[in-house]
Coordinates of C-alpha atoms in Angstrom, one line a residue:
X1 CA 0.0 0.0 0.0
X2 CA 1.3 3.4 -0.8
X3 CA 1.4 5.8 1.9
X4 CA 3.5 9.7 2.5
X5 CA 6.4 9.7 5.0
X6 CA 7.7 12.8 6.3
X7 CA 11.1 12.7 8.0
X8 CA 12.3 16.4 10.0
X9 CA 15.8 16.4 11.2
X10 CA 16.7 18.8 13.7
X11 CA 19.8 19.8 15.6
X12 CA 17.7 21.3 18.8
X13 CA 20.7 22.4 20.9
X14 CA 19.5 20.8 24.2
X15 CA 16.2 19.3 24.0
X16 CA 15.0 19.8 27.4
X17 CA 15.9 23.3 27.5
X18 CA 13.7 23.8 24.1
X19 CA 11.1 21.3 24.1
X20 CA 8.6 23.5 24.2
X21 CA 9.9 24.4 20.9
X22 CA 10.2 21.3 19.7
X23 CA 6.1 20.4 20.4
X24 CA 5.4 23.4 18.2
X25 CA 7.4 21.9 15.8
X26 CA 5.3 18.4 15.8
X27 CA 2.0 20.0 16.4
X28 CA 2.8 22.4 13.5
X29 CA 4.4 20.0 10.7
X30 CA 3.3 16.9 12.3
X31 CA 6.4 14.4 10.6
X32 CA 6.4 10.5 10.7
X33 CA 9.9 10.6 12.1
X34 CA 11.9 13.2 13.8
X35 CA 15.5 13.1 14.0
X36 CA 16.9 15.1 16.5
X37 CA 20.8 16.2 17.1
X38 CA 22.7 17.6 20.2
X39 CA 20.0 16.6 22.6
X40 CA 22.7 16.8 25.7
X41 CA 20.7 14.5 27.9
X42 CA 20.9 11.0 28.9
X43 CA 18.6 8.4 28.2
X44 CA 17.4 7.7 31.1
X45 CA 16.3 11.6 31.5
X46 CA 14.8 12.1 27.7
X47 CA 11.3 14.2 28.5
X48 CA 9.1 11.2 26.7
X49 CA 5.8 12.1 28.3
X50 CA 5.6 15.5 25.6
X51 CA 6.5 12.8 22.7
X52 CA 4.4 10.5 24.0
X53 CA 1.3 12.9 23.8
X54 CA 2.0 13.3 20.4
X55 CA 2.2 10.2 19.3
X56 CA 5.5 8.9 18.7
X57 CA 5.2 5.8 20.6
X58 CA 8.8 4.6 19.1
X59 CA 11.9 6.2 20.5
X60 CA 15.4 4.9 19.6
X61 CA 18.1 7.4 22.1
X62 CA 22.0 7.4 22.1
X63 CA 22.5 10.5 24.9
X64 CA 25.1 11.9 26.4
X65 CA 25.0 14.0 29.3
X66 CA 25.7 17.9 28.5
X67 CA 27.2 17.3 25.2
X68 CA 25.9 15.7 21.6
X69 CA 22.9 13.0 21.7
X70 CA 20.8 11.8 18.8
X71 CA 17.4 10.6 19.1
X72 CA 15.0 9.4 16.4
X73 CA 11.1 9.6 17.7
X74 CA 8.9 7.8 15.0
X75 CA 4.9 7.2 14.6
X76 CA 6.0 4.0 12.8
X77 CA 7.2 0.7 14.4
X78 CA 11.0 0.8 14.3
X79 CA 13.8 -2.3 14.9
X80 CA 17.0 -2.9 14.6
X81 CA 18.8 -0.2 16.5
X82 CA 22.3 0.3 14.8
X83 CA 24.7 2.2 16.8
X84 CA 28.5 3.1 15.7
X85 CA 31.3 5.1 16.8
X86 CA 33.3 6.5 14.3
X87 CA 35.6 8.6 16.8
X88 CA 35.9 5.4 18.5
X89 CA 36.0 7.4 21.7
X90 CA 32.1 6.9 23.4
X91 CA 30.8 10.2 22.3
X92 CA 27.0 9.3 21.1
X93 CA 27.1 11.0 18.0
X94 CA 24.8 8.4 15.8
X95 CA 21.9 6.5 16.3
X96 CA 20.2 4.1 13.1
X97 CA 17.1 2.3 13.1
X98 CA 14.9 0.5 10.3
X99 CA 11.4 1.6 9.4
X100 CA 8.8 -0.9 9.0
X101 CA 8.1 0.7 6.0
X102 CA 9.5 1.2 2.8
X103 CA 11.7 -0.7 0.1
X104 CA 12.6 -4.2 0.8
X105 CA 12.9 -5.1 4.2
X106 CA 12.1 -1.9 5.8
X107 CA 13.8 1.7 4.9
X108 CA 17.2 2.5 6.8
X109 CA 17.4 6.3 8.2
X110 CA 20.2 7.3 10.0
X111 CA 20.4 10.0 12.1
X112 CA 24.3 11.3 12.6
X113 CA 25.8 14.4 14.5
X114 CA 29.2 15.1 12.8
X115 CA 32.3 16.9 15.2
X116 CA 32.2 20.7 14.4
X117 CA 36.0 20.3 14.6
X118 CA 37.1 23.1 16.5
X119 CA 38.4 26.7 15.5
X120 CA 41.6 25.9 13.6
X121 CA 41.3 23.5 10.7
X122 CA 44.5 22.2 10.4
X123 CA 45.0 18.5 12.1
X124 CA 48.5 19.4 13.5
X125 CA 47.6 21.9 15.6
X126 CA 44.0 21.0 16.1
X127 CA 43.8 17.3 17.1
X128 CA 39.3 18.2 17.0
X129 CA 39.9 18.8 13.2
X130 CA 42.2 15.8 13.1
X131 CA 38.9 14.1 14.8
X132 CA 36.6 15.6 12.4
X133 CA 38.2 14.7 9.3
X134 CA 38.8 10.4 10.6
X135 CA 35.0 10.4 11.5
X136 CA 33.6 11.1 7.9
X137 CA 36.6 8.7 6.5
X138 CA 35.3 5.8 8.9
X139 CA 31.7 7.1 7.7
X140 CA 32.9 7.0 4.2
X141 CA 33.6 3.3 4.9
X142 CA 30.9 2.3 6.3
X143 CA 28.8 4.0 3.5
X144 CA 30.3 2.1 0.8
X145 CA 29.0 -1.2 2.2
X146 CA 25.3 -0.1 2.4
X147 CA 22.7 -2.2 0.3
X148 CA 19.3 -0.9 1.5
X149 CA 17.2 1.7 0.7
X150 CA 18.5 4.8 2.8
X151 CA 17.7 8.0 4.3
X152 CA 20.7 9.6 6.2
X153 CA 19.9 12.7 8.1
X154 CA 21.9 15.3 10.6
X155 CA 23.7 17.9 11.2
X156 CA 27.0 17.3 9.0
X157 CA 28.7 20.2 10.4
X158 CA 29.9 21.0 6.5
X159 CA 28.6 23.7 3.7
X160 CA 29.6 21.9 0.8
X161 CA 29.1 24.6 -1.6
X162 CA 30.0 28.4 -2.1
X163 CA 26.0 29.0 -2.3
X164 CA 26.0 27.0 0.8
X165 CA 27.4 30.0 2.8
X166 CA 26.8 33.5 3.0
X167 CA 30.4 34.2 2.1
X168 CA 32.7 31.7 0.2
X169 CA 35.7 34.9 0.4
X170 CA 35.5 35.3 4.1
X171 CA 35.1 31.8 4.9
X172 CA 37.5 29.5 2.5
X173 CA 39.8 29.2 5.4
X174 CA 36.9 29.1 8.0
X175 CA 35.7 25.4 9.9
X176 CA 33.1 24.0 8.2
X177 CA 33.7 25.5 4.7
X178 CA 37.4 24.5 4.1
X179 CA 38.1 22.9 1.0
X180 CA 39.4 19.8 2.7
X181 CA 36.1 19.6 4.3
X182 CA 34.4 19.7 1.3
X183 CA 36.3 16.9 -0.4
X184 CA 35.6 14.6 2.5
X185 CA 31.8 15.2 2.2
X186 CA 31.9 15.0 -1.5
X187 CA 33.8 11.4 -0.8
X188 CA 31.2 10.3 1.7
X189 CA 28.3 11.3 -0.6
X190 CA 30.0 9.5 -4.2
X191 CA 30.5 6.3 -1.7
X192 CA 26.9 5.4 -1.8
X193 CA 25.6 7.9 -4.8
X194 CA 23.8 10.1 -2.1
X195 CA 21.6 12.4 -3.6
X196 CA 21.3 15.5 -1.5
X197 CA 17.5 16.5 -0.7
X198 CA 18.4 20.1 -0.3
X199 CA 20.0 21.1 -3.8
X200 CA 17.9 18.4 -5.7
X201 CA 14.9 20.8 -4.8
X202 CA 16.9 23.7 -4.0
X203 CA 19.3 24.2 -7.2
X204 CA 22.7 26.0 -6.7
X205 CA 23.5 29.1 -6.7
X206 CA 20.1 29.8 -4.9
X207 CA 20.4 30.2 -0.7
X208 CA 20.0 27.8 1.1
X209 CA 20.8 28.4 4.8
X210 CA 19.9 25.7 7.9
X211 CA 22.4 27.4 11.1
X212 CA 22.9 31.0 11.9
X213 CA 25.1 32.4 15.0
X214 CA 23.3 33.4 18.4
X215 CA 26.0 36.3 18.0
X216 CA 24.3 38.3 15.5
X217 CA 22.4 40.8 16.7
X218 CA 19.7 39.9 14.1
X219 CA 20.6 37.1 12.5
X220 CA 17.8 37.7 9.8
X221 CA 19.4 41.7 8.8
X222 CA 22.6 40.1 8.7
X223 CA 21.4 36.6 7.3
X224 CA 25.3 34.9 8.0
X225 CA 23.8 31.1 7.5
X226 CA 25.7 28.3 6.7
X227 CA 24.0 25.1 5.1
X228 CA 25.5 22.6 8.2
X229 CA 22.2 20.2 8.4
X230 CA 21.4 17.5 5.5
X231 CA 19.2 15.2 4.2
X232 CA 20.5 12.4 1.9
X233 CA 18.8 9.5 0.3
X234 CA 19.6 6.6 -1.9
X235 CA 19.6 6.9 -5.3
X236 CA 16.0 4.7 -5.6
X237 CA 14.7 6.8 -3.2
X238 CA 15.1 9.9 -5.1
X239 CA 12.1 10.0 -7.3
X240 CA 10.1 8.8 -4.5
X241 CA 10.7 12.9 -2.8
X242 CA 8.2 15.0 -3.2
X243 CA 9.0 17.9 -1.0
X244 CA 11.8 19.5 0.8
X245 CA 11.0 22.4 3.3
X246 CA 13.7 24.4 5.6
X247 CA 11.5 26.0 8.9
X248 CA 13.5 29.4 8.9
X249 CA 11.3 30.8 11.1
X250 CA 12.0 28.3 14.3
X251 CA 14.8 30.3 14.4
X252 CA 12.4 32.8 16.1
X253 CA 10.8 30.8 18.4
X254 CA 11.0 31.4 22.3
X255 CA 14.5 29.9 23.3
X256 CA 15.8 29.2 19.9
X257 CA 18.4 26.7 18.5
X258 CA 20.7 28.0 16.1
X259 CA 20.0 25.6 14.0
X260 CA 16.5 25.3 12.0
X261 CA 15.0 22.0 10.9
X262 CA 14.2 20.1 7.8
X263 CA 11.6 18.3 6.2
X264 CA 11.6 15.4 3.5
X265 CA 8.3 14.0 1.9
X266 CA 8.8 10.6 -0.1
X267 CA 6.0 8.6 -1.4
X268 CA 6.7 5.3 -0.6

């Protein structure tokens, strides 16, 4: 039977501290599956009563407490929690589960938060950056062996392309833009044939923007963005999107994240 799945990704920045934020979010867009990064909590203190109430019964959590934490809160039956640790060093910075829908036996989405990698980005002097750049090799690996239908979601921590920031001059040389950066994302994506959600509905050079600083004054005057957060599918997948939506304006809700989220629709 065919049916619409909708799948938000979100890097909240503390979920507690927002979660009021983040139950506008559901009660506004109402997604099948909402990936959330940076959650800062442990498990056994995720607020599940508010996701309860709005009925995402199925909750797959890899916290931390006070630093990074995915979670992936779904409407639809999950299974097979896949876990990995690509820094090999305990910091919950993934979490995967399988849908009970979709392609095969079930679609794949995987939910990653990827080290920003600190201020300076060379790998001598910065052992973060060092960090940064070995996680999305060991992704890179792990994403050349994948055989099912996937959607990989997250907060990537890279703007892949000049359109993706609001300054390719003034931030060549800058973490997150740097062309090494670029050509381990670029590597990560070719390993599987990844098609990226937001240019395939968003084409270069128009903006595209998902993170702004909390130091602007006003971030939307000085619109400084970056395009940090992604949505990638398998190549079958493709056709199957539909829509692709960025929520600017939860950048000006209450206690904001500086991060807004993202919305696929695939007709499965």
């Amino acid at each position: 039977m065919a049916m619409t799945l909708r799948i938000a990704t979100w890097n909240i920045n503390s979920v507690r501290f927002r979660l009021d934020i983040v139950e506008r979010f559901l009660r506004d867009h109402a997604p099948d599956v909402l990936c959330l990064q940076e959650t800062k909590v442990m498990d056994d203190a995720f607020p599940h009563p508010m996701f309860e109430a709005m009925g995402y019964r199925y909750r797959l959590l890899n916290g931390q407490r006070m630093h990074h934490g995915v979670a992936t809160l779904s409407r639809i039956p999950m299974r097979e929690e896949r876990r990995y640790d690509w820094q090999d060093n305990g910091e919950a910075r993934h979490i995967g589960a399988r849908l009970a829908v979709g392609p095969g036996a079930g679609l794949l989405i995987e939910n990653v938060y990827i080290p920003a990698g600190g201020d300076v980005p060379d790998t001598q002097l910065n052992p973060k950056f060092a960090q940064k750049l070995a996680f999305l090799g060991r992704m890179t690996r792990w994403s050349e062996s994948l055989r099912d239908a996937s959607v990989i979601v997250g907060d990537f921590n890279v703007a892949p392309l000049e359109c993706d920031v609001w300054s390719h001059k003034a931030l060549i040389d800058v973490v997150s833009h740097t062309p090494i950066e670029v050509a381990a994302l670029a590597a990560l994506q070719q390993s599987h044939d990844w098609v990226d959600m937001g240019r395939h509905f968003i084409a270069p050079p128009e903006r595209l923007f998902t993170w702004w600083s909390y130091r602007a004054t006003d971030w939307r005057l000085s619109d400084r963005g970056r395009r940090l957060d992604h949505i990638w599918v398998s190549p079958e997948l493709a056709p199957l999107a539909n829509r692709f939506e960025v929520i600017e304006d939860a950048r000006d809700w209450g206690k904001p994240s500086d991060h807004v989220p993202q919305l696929l629709t695939l007709d499965l």
